[in-house]
Amino acid sequence: MKLSDSGEFELIEKIKGMFPAPGGGIVKGIGDDCAVVESSGDRVMLFTTDVLIEGVHFTKDLIDPENLGRKALAVNISDIAAMGGKPLYAILTLGSPEYVEVEFIEKILSGINSLAGEFDIEVIGGDTALSPERLMLDIFLVGESGKDEVLYRSGAGAGQVVFVTGKIGSSAAGLDILKKGIKSEKFEPLVRAHIMPRPHQKEGNLIASSGLATSLIDVSDGMVSDLRHICEGSKVGAVIKEDDLPISEECRLYCGSYGIDTLEFALFGGEDYVLMGTVPEHMYYKLRDQMKSGGCAFFPIGRTRKEPGILLQDKSGEIKKVEVRGYDHFRFSEK
Ligand code: ADP
Ligand code: MG
């Protein structure tokens, strides 16, 4: 069977089956935003890696090298944030065709350097190799957290509030604008959301240290696809309210002007890198107030429930099943 028939998530399940978490100091192996390993005292180390491949995650004509470097690190910080941790050390692997200009690589490095500075991350190693035809940037990021503060995809209970820490759909709209070559100042925030995602590190830390939330993930593959990870990991389902989805004015305007269904971007568009999680109903206002005082956005978008599956309550109040799809690396039809 080809990978295109099985899909990315089925492959990860196979890998997980071959390398079950062997216990001991490993708190969490494959299956969350980071692996979690016991450190000294009540601390844990967090490990994550995400790769950007030319032609898959980016094309050189749509993103400049500084922002490409920043994004390579940002997507990894986002995974550490999704566990409620703090990033510390990065290992950088760079694969490039031989004809790429040294200055171009230097700009990528300077982008990584500037974001690393903002988040107090030290780049402490890596690897460099020829990659025929396609540029490849992989960052392995190490972070840390208190053992009891770490938030997993698997902690949600039924009847809890599902929240997100920022607008969704903007990045997918930004990519669409870039691909279509639309140049308009009013849509700039959408393009920025795509090429300069801000990792929600502060939000993740606030949520984790509040001790109020029960699960957390970052929205990288699409809201519904990532909510499925929480639902499956926590053995619950969810009902999302269309009216409550935080979609930016620019995104609504863009979709309206170009005849695009806003829901397509908000439900299935990826790469927003906001955090999504759950909090028990009676803790919701407390967490919302703490987020507000910390200057962080916090939007309730639905409720979890006992019955599996993800449902959408539309504007008329009608509840329907949502097709679970998002980005899958091997199933091109689901892009
Ligand atoms: P995210 O979108 O948060 O980066 P992924 O969907 O990439 O997470 O991965 C889900 C889980 O599968 C993670 O725990 C990740 O470490 C693990 N995983 C993905 N690919 C591999 C691989 N090739 N080998 C081992 N584990 C993997
Ligand atoms: Mg993630």
mmCIF file of C-alpha atoms and ligand atoms in Angstrom:
data_model
loop_
_atom_site.group_PDB
_atom_site.id
_atom_site.type_symbol
_atom_site.label_atom_id
_atom_site.label_comp_id
_atom_site.label_asym_id
_atom_site.label_seq_id
_atom_site.Cartn_x
_atom_site.Cartn_y
_atom_site.Cartn_z
ATOM 1 C CA MET A 1 0.000 0.000 0.000
ATOM 2 C CA LYS A 2 1.224 3.477 -0.840
ATOM 3 C CA LEU A 3 1.467 6.253 1.769
ATOM 4 C CA SER A 4 -1.063 8.195 -0.286
ATOM 5 C CA ASP A 5 -3.611 5.443 0.449
ATOM 6 C CA SER A 6 -2.862 5.156 4.150
ATOM 7 C CA GLY A 7 -2.151 8.757 5.151
ATOM 8 C CA GLU A 8 0.095 10.604 7.585
ATOM 9 C CA PHE A 9 -1.810 9.845 10.787
ATOM 10 C CA GLU A 10 -2.036 6.117 10.047
ATOM 11 C CA LEU A 11 1.731 6.094 9.534
ATOM 12 C CA ILE A 12 2.291 7.851 12.864
ATOM 13 C CA GLU A 13 0.040 5.235 14.527
ATOM 14 C CA LYS A 14 2.260 2.490 13.020
ATOM 15 C CA ILE A 15 5.395 4.223 14.302
ATOM 16 C CA LYS A 16 3.773 4.564 17.716
ATOM 17 C CA GLY A 17 3.024 0.837 17.701
ATOM 18 C CA MET A 18 6.664 0.011 16.971
ATOM 19 C CA PHE A 19 8.045 2.345 19.626
ATOM 20 C CA PRO A 20 5.701 2.172 22.592
ATOM 21 C CA ALA A 21 6.702 4.490 25.448
ATOM 22 C CA PRO A 22 8.871 2.237 27.606
ATOM 23 C CA GLY A 23 7.912 3.840 30.927
ATOM 24 C CA GLY A 24 10.681 4.683 33.354
ATOM 25 C CA GLY A 25 11.359 8.387 33.182
ATOM 26 C CA ILE A 26 9.306 8.821 30.007
ATOM 27 C CA VAL A 27 6.081 10.536 30.978
ATOM 28 C CA LYS A 28 4.815 10.854 27.389
ATOM 29 C CA GLY A 29 6.251 9.304 24.230
ATOM 30 C CA ILE A 30 4.723 9.609 20.765
ATOM 31 C CA GLY A 31 1.266 11.159 20.571
ATOM 32 C CA ASP A 32 1.301 14.709 21.891
ATOM 33 C CA ASP A 33 2.804 18.047 20.846
ATOM 34 C CA CYS A 34 6.030 17.182 22.691
ATOM 35 C CA ALA A 35 7.576 14.147 24.311
ATOM 36 C CA VAL A 36 7.825 14.575 28.088
ATOM 37 C CA VAL A 37 10.719 13.118 30.080
ATOM 38 C CA GLU A 38 11.379 13.393 33.817
ATOM 39 C CA SER A 39 14.174 15.732 34.793
ATOM 40 C CA SER A 40 15.354 16.654 38.267
ATOM 41 C CA GLY A 41 12.886 17.050 41.129
ATOM 42 C CA ASP A 42 9.415 17.858 39.888
ATOM 43 C CA ARG A 43 10.647 19.229 36.551
ATOM 44 C CA VAL A 44 10.237 17.633 33.116
ATOM 45 C CA MET A 45 12.044 18.166 29.816
ATOM 46 C CA LEU A 46 9.959 18.667 26.664
ATOM 47 C CA PHE A 47 11.207 17.563 23.223
ATOM 48 C CA THR A 48 9.762 18.422 19.841
ATOM 49 C CA THR A 49 10.817 18.678 16.206
ATOM 50 C CA ASP A 50 9.130 20.108 13.135
ATOM 51 C CA VAL A 51 10.558 20.323 9.651
ATOM 52 C CA LEU A 52 9.914 22.836 6.856
ATOM 53 C CA ILE A 53 10.465 21.468 3.335
ATOM 54 C CA GLU A 54 10.566 23.616 0.212
ATOM 55 C CA GLY A 55 7.603 22.921 -2.054
ATOM 56 C CA VAL A 56 5.673 21.366 0.833
ATOM 57 C CA HIS A 57 5.673 23.899 3.654
ATOM 58 C CA PHE A 58 6.926 26.930 1.740
ATOM 59 C CA THR A 59 8.018 28.253 -1.627
ATOM 60 C CA LYS A 60 10.836 30.773 -1.860
ATOM 61 C CA ASP A 61 8.761 33.217 -3.881
ATOM 62 C CA LEU A 62 6.059 33.511 -1.199
ATOM 63 C CA ILE A 63 8.161 33.961 1.939
ATOM 64 C CA ASP A 64 11.385 35.883 2.489
ATOM 65 C CA PRO A 65 14.345 34.058 4.081
ATOM 66 C CA GLU A 66 14.279 35.956 7.419
ATOM 67 C CA ASN A 67 10.647 35.071 7.991
ATOM 68 C CA LEU A 68 11.270 31.515 6.823
ATOM 69 C CA GLY A 69 13.909 31.180 9.546
ATOM 70 C CA ARG A 70 11.593 32.723 12.131
ATOM 71 C CA LYS A 71 8.766 30.396 11.111
ATOM 72 C CA ALA A 72 10.958 27.287 11.361
ATOM 73 C CA LEU A 73 11.567 28.135 15.011
ATOM 74 C CA ALA A 74 8.080 29.542 15.701
ATOM 75 C CA VAL A 75 6.290 26.289 14.819
ATOM 76 C CA ASN A 76 8.465 24.442 17.332
ATOM 77 C CA ILE A 77 7.997 27.029 20.086
ATOM 78 C CA SER A 78 4.278 26.592 19.444
ATOM 79 C CA ASP A 79 4.520 22.870 20.270
ATOM 80 C CA ILE A 80 6.348 23.631 23.538
ATOM 81 C CA ALA A 81 3.670 26.270 24.316
ATOM 82 C CA ALA A 82 0.986 23.654 23.636
ATOM 83 C CA MET A 83 2.313 21.648 26.602
ATOM 84 C CA GLY A 84 2.527 24.787 28.753
ATOM 85 C CA GLY A 85 6.330 24.741 28.751
ATOM 86 C CA LYS A 86 9.206 27.120 28.214
ATOM 87 C CA PRO A 87 11.630 26.632 25.277
ATOM 88 C CA LEU A 88 15.355 26.464 26.067
ATOM 89 C CA TYR A 89 17.683 24.909 23.467
ATOM 90 C CA ALA A 90 17.489 24.384 19.711
ATOM 91 C CA ILE A 91 19.360 22.066 17.332
ATOM 92 C CA LEU A 92 19.211 23.210 13.722
ATOM 93 C CA THR A 93 19.445 20.898 10.714
ATOM 94 C CA LEU A 94 19.855 22.528 7.360
ATOM 95 C CA GLY A 95 19.636 20.726 4.007
ATOM 96 C CA SER A 96 20.183 22.768 0.865
ATOM 97 C CA PRO A 97 20.904 22.430 -2.845
ATOM 98 C CA GLU A 98 24.443 23.582 -3.676
ATOM 99 C CA TYR A 99 23.275 26.453 -5.905
ATOM 100 C CA VAL A 100 21.519 28.365 -3.103
ATOM 101 C CA GLU A 101 23.241 31.712 -2.323
ATOM 102 C CA VAL A 102 25.135 31.852 0.963
ATOM 103 C CA GLU A 103 23.488 35.223 1.641
ATOM 104 C CA PHE A 104 20.067 33.566 1.430
ATOM 105 C CA ILE A 105 21.056 31.026 4.097
ATOM 106 C CA GLU A 106 22.512 33.822 6.224
ATOM 107 C CA LYS A 107 19.156 35.589 6.124
ATOM 108 C CA ILE A 108 17.394 32.400 7.273
ATOM 109 C CA LEU A 109 19.874 32.141 10.140
ATOM 110 C CA SER A 110 19.371 35.742 11.083
ATOM 111 C CA GLY A 111 15.588 35.146 11.211
ATOM 112 C CA ILE A 112 16.115 32.170 13.527
ATOM 113 C CA ASN A 113 18.505 34.233 15.608
ATOM 114 C CA SER A 114 16.089 37.110 16.075
ATOM 115 C CA LEU A 115 13.193 34.899 17.232
ATOM 116 C CA ALA A 116 15.546 32.827 19.419
ATOM 117 C CA GLY A 117 16.590 36.102 21.082
ATOM 118 C CA GLU A 118 12.979 37.091 21.713
ATOM 119 C CA PHE A 119 12.251 33.769 23.437
ATOM 120 C CA ASP A 120 15.628 33.323 25.171
ATOM 121 C CA ILE A 121 16.453 30.210 23.192
ATOM 122 C CA GLU A 122 20.050 29.117 22.576
ATOM 123 C CA VAL A 123 20.946 27.345 19.327
ATOM 124 C CA ILE A 124 23.480 24.758 20.506
ATOM 125 C CA GLY A 125 24.094 22.459 17.527
ATOM 126 C CA GLY A 126 22.770 20.952 14.336
ATOM 127 C CA ASP A 127 23.712 19.315 11.057
ATOM 128 C CA THR A 128 24.315 20.578 7.534
ATOM 129 C CA ALA A 129 23.946 18.540 4.359
ATOM 130 C CA LEU A 130 23.273 18.666 0.648
ATOM 131 C CA SER A 131 19.603 18.312 -0.134
ATOM 132 C CA PRO A 132 19.192 17.995 -3.903
ATOM 133 C CA GLU A 133 16.654 20.437 -5.325
ATOM 134 C CA ARG A 134 14.863 21.359 -2.105
ATOM 135 C CA LEU A 135 15.744 23.436 0.892
ATOM 136 C CA MET A 136 14.945 21.778 4.209
ATOM 137 C CA LEU A 137 14.995 23.297 7.672
ATOM 138 C CA ASP A 138 14.472 21.186 10.747
ATOM 139 C CA ILE A 139 14.578 22.404 14.308
ATOM 140 C CA PHE A 140 14.698 20.138 17.313
ATOM 141 C CA LEU A 141 13.632 22.136 20.344
ATOM 142 C CA VAL A 142 14.084 21.284 24.000
ATOM 143 C CA GLY A 143 11.997 22.937 26.671
ATOM 144 C CA GLU A 144 11.004 22.410 30.250
ATOM 145 C CA SER A 145 8.073 22.623 32.609
ATOM 146 C CA GLY A 146 6.836 21.575 36.035
ATOM 147 C CA LYS A 147 5.635 17.960 35.918
ATOM 148 C CA ASP A 148 2.216 18.843 37.327
ATOM 149 C CA GLU A 149 1.752 21.812 35.027
ATOM 150 C CA VAL A 150 2.123 19.983 31.709
ATOM 151 C CA LEU A 151 -1.071 19.874 29.682
ATOM 152 C CA TYR A 152 -1.806 16.979 27.332
ATOM 153 C CA ARG A 153 -4.240 16.339 24.519
ATOM 154 C CA SER A 154 -5.745 13.586 26.640
ATOM 155 C CA GLY A 155 -7.040 15.433 29.705
ATOM 156 C CA ALA A 156 -10.411 16.779 28.529
ATOM 157 C CA GLY A 157 -13.608 15.633 30.203
ATOM 158 C CA ALA A 158 -17.167 15.727 28.832
ATOM 159 C CA GLY A 159 -19.191 18.924 29.287
ATOM 160 C CA GLN A 160 -16.173 21.232 29.312
ATOM 161 C CA VAL A 161 -15.645 24.495 27.454
ATOM 162 C CA VAL A 162 -13.461 24.337 24.322
ATOM 163 C CA PHE A 163 -11.416 27.526 23.925
ATOM 164 C CA VAL A 164 -8.870 29.031 21.541
ATOM 165 C CA THR A 165 -6.330 31.767 22.288
ATOM 166 C CA GLY A 166 -6.617 33.679 19.008
ATOM 167 C CA LYS A 167 -8.348 34.120 15.672
ATOM 168 C CA ILE A 168 -8.541 31.110 13.380
ATOM 169 C CA GLY A 169 -8.508 30.892 9.590
ATOM 170 C CA SER A 170 -6.281 33.947 9.074
ATOM 171 C CA SER A 171 -3.185 31.992 8.083
ATOM 172 C CA ALA A 172 -5.045 29.912 5.488
ATOM 173 C CA ALA A 173 -6.567 33.102 4.087
ATOM 174 C CA GLY A 174 -3.095 34.686 3.985
ATOM 175 C CA LEU A 175 -1.702 31.728 2.053
ATOM 176 C CA ASP A 176 -4.612 31.921 -0.389
ATOM 177 C CA ILE A 177 -3.900 35.629 -0.936
ATOM 178 C CA LEU A 178 -0.199 34.948 -1.541
ATOM 179 C CA LYS A 179 -0.922 32.104 -3.955
ATOM 180 C CA LYS A 180 -3.380 34.221 -5.939
ATOM 181 C CA GLY A 181 -0.905 37.106 -6.020
ATOM 182 C CA ILE A 182 -3.476 39.528 -4.547
ATOM 183 C CA LYS A 183 -1.829 42.734 -3.374
ATOM 184 C CA SER A 184 -3.962 44.749 -0.990
ATOM 185 C CA GLU A 185 -3.019 46.563 2.172
ATOM 186 C CA LYS A 186 -6.282 45.710 3.859
ATOM 187 C CA PHE A 187 -5.445 41.997 3.700
ATOM 188 C CA GLU A 188 -1.887 42.454 5.009
ATOM 189 C CA PRO A 189 -2.750 41.154 8.516
ATOM 190 C CA LEU A 190 -3.792 37.844 6.922
ATOM 191 C CA VAL A 191 -0.557 37.546 4.961
ATOM 192 C CA ARG A 192 1.381 38.374 8.135
ATOM 193 C CA ALA A 193 -0.538 35.685 10.043
ATOM 194 C CA HIS A 194 0.753 33.216 7.479
ATOM 195 C CA ILE A 195 4.372 34.257 7.147
ATOM 196 C CA MET A 196 4.995 35.570 10.670
ATOM 197 C CA PRO A 197 3.005 33.389 13.077
ATOM 198 C CA ARG A 198 3.503 34.392 16.710
ATOM 199 C CA PRO A 199 3.887 31.369 18.971
ATOM 200 C CA HIS A 200 1.430 31.578 21.883
ATOM 201 C CA GLN A 201 4.113 30.881 24.464
ATOM 202 C CA LYS A 202 2.814 33.439 26.956
ATOM 203 C CA GLU A 203 -0.732 32.101 26.588
ATOM 204 C CA GLY A 204 0.449 28.509 27.102
ATOM 205 C CA ASN A 205 2.357 29.437 30.245
ATOM 206 C CA LEU A 206 -0.578 31.361 31.702
ATOM 207 C CA ILE A 207 -2.982 28.505 30.998
ATOM 208 C CA ALA A 208 -0.637 25.875 32.434
ATOM 209 C CA SER A 209 0.266 27.831 35.562
ATOM 210 C CA SER A 210 -3.419 28.569 36.268
ATOM 211 C CA GLY A 211 -3.930 24.844 36.832
ATOM 212 C CA LEU A 212 -7.487 25.287 35.512
ATOM 213 C CA ALA A 213 -7.343 23.815 31.984
ATOM 214 C CA THR A 214 -7.610 20.094 31.304
ATOM 215 C CA SER A 215 -6.102 19.804 27.813
ATOM 216 C CA LEU A 216 -4.127 21.851 25.307
ATOM 217 C CA ILE A 217 -2.881 21.596 21.703
ATOM 218 C CA ASP A 218 -1.688 24.073 19.095
ATOM 219 C CA VAL A 219 -3.710 24.625 15.934
ATOM 220 C CA SER A 220 -1.300 23.604 13.192
ATOM 221 C CA ASP A 221 -3.220 21.243 10.901
ATOM 222 C CA GLY A 222 -6.613 22.955 11.107
ATOM 223 C CA MET A 223 -8.997 23.565 14.010
ATOM 224 C CA VAL A 224 -11.198 20.510 13.428
ATOM 225 C CA SER A 225 -8.261 18.211 12.756
ATOM 226 C CA ASP A 226 -6.524 19.371 15.935
ATOM 227 C CA LEU A 227 -9.726 19.226 17.973
ATOM 228 C CA ARG A 228 -10.016 15.631 16.829
ATOM 229 C CA HIS A 229 -6.645 14.967 18.491
ATOM 230 C CA ILE A 230 -8.027 16.297 21.800
ATOM 231 C CA CYS A 231 -11.301 14.394 21.346
ATOM 232 C CA GLU A 232 -9.677 11.087 20.453
ATOM 233 C CA GLY A 233 -6.968 11.486 23.082
ATOM 234 C CA SER A 234 -9.538 12.330 25.760
ATOM 235 C CA LYS A 235 -12.285 9.973 24.531
ATOM 236 C CA VAL A 236 -14.887 12.707 24.175
ATOM 237 C CA GLY A 237 -16.695 14.452 21.329
ATOM 238 C CA ALA A 238 -17.418 18.151 20.839
ATOM 239 C CA VAL A 239 -20.007 20.595 19.548
ATOM 240 C CA ILE A 240 -18.559 23.776 18.044
ATOM 241 C CA LYS A 241 -20.713 26.893 17.639
ATOM 242 C CA GLU A 242 -20.313 28.680 14.318
ATOM 243 C CA ASP A 243 -21.384 31.968 15.909
ATOM 244 C CA ASP A 244 -18.571 31.770 18.452
ATOM 245 C CA LEU A 245 -15.701 31.088 16.047
ATOM 246 C CA PRO A 246 -13.210 33.965 16.304
ATOM 247 C CA ILE A 247 -12.656 34.980 12.698
ATOM 248 C CA SER A 248 -10.953 38.299 11.980
ATOM 249 C CA GLU A 249 -12.716 41.116 10.177
ATOM 250 C CA GLU A 250 -10.054 40.972 7.449
ATOM 251 C CA CYS A 251 -10.689 37.274 6.940
ATOM 252 C CA ARG A 252 -14.455 37.802 6.677
ATOM 253 C CA LEU A 253 -13.901 40.679 4.272
ATOM 254 C CA TYR A 254 -11.507 38.667 2.120
ATOM 255 C CA CYS A 255 -13.817 35.654 1.990
ATOM 256 C CA GLY A 256 -16.807 37.895 1.225
ATOM 257 C CA SER A 257 -14.976 39.665 -1.597
ATOM 258 C CA TYR A 258 -13.749 36.476 -3.241
ATOM 259 C CA GLY A 259 -16.768 34.220 -2.729
ATOM 260 C CA ILE A 260 -15.024 31.915 -0.255
ATOM 261 C CA ASP A 261 -16.849 30.163 2.601
ATOM 262 C CA THR A 262 -15.202 31.588 5.756
ATOM 263 C CA LEU A 263 -15.838 28.289 7.520
ATOM 264 C CA GLU A 264 -13.508 26.545 5.097
ATOM 265 C CA PHE A 265 -10.558 28.537 6.477
ATOM 266 C CA ALA A 266 -11.742 28.646 10.108
ATOM 267 C CA LEU A 267 -12.494 24.933 10.425
ATOM 268 C CA PHE A 268 -9.970 23.353 8.119
ATOM 269 C CA GLY A 269 -7.242 25.908 7.368
ATOM 270 C CA GLY A 270 -4.038 25.232 9.274
ATOM 271 C CA GLU A 271 -1.023 27.081 10.618
ATOM 272 C CA ASP A 272 -2.751 29.598 12.886
ATOM 273 C CA TYR A 273 -0.546 28.437 15.775
ATOM 274 C CA VAL A 274 -3.020 29.628 18.375
ATOM 275 C CA LEU A 275 -3.651 27.253 21.270
ATOM 276 C CA MET A 276 -6.859 25.272 21.745
ATOM 277 C CA GLY A 277 -7.862 23.538 24.934
ATOM 278 C CA THR A 278 -10.570 22.660 27.386
ATOM 279 C CA VAL A 279 -11.551 23.950 30.811
ATOM 280 C CA PRO A 280 -14.323 22.724 33.148
ATOM 281 C CA GLU A 281 -17.438 24.886 32.912
ATOM 282 C CA HIS A 282 -17.157 26.201 36.511
ATOM 283 C CA MET A 283 -13.504 27.225 36.001
ATOM 284 C CA TYR A 284 -14.122 28.928 32.680
ATOM 285 C CA TYR A 285 -14.662 32.505 33.938
ATOM 286 C CA LYS A 286 -11.715 32.281 36.300
ATOM 287 C CA LEU A 287 -9.403 31.236 33.472
ATOM 288 C CA ARG A 288 -10.895 33.816 31.116
ATOM 289 C CA ASP A 289 -10.269 36.564 33.685
ATOM 290 C CA GLN A 290 -6.703 35.435 34.282
ATOM 291 C CA MET A 291 -6.062 35.453 30.535
ATOM 292 C CA LYS A 292 -7.614 38.900 30.244
ATOM 293 C CA SER A 293 -5.456 40.303 33.053
ATOM 294 C CA GLY A 294 -2.423 38.809 31.322
ATOM 295 C CA GLY A 295 -3.396 40.629 28.119
ATOM 296 C CA CYS A 296 -4.181 37.380 26.276
ATOM 297 C CA ALA A 297 -7.135 36.660 24.002
ATOM 298 C CA PHE A 298 -9.449 33.836 25.024
ATOM 299 C CA PHE A 299 -12.479 32.671 23.051
ATOM 300 C CA PRO A 300 -14.941 29.896 23.946
ATOM 301 C CA ILE A 301 -15.880 28.027 20.750
ATOM 302 C CA GLY A 302 -17.939 25.078 21.965
ATOM 303 C CA ARG A 303 -18.375 22.254 24.458
ATOM 304 C CA THR A 304 -17.077 18.746 24.768
ATOM 305 C CA ARG A 305 -19.577 15.907 25.226
ATOM 306 C CA LYS A 306 -19.615 12.191 25.967
ATOM 307 C CA GLU A 307 -20.597 11.081 22.490
ATOM 308 C CA PRO A 308 -17.661 10.852 20.051
ATOM 309 C CA GLY A 309 -17.405 12.943 16.894
ATOM 310 C CA ILE A 310 -17.280 16.646 16.148
ATOM 311 C CA LEU A 311 -20.481 18.562 15.488
ATOM 312 C CA LEU A 312 -21.107 22.118 14.350
ATOM 313 C CA GLN A 313 -24.045 24.217 15.490
ATOM 314 C CA ASP A 314 -24.648 26.583 12.595
ATOM 315 C CA LYS A 315 -26.071 30.117 12.739
ATOM 316 C CA SER A 316 -29.647 28.826 12.507
ATOM 317 C CA GLY A 317 -29.070 26.562 15.514
ATOM 318 C CA GLU A 318 -29.014 23.390 13.439
ATOM 319 C CA ILE A 319 -26.451 20.855 14.600
ATOM 320 C CA LYS A 320 -24.618 18.836 11.961
ATOM 321 C CA LYS A 321 -21.684 16.492 11.789
ATOM 322 C CA VAL A 322 -18.400 18.061 10.656
ATOM 323 C CA GLU A 323 -16.246 16.222 8.236
ATOM 324 C CA VAL A 324 -12.903 15.727 9.972
ATOM 325 C CA ARG A 325 -10.251 16.808 7.536
ATOM 326 C CA GLY A 326 -7.169 18.943 7.620
ATOM 327 C CA TYR A 327 -3.686 18.820 6.270
ATOM 328 C CA ASP A 328 -2.386 15.296 5.650
ATOM 329 C CA HIS A 329 1.082 15.080 4.107
ATOM 330 C CA PHE A 330 0.370 12.024 1.999
ATOM 331 C CA ARG A 331 -3.291 12.341 1.087
ATOM 332 C CA PHE A 332 -3.172 15.188 -1.384
ATOM 333 C CA SER A 333 -6.918 15.242 -1.949
ATOM 334 C CA GLU A 334 -7.363 16.341 1.685
ATOM 335 C CA LYS A 335 -5.112 19.368 1.434
HETATM 336 P P1 ADP B 1 2.431 18.304 15.729
HETATM 337 O O1 ADP B 1 1.442 18.624 14.649
HETATM 338 O O2 ADP B 1 2.035 18.788 17.074
HETATM 339 O O3 ADP B 1 3.863 18.677 15.371
HETATM 340 P P2 ADP B 1 2.500 15.675 14.669
HETATM 341 O O4 ADP B 1 1.121 15.473 14.113
HETATM 342 O O5 ADP B 1 3.598 16.073 13.756
HETATM 343 O O6 ADP B 1 2.419 16.734 15.870
HETATM 344 O O7 ADP B 1 2.952 14.392 15.424
HETATM 345 C C1 ADP B 1 2.097 13.722 16.331
HETATM 346 C C2 ADP B 1 2.939 12.842 17.233
HETATM 347 O O8 ADP B 1 3.622 11.851 16.459
HETATM 348 C C3 ADP B 1 4.015 13.589 17.998
HETATM 349 O O9 ADP B 1 4.103 13.026 19.285
HETATM 350 C C4 ADP B 1 5.284 13.301 17.208
HETATM 351 O O10 ADP B 1 6.442 13.334 18.011
HETATM 352 C C5 ADP B 1 5.019 11.904 16.680
HETATM 353 N N1 ADP B 1 5.711 11.621 15.407
HETATM 354 C C6 ADP B 1 5.454 12.177 14.196
HETATM 355 N N2 ADP B 1 6.280 11.680 13.255
HETATM 356 C C7 ADP B 1 7.092 10.796 13.896
HETATM 357 C C8 ADP B 1 8.189 9.982 13.478
HETATM 358 N N3 ADP B 1 8.599 9.947 12.214
HETATM 359 N N4 ADP B 1 8.792 9.203 14.414
HETATM 360 C C9 ADP B 1 8.383 9.226 15.701
HETATM 361 N N5 ADP B 1 7.361 9.979 16.147
HETATM 362 C C10 ADP B 1 6.723 10.760 15.271
HETATM 363 MG MG MG B 2 1.391 20.664 17.713
#
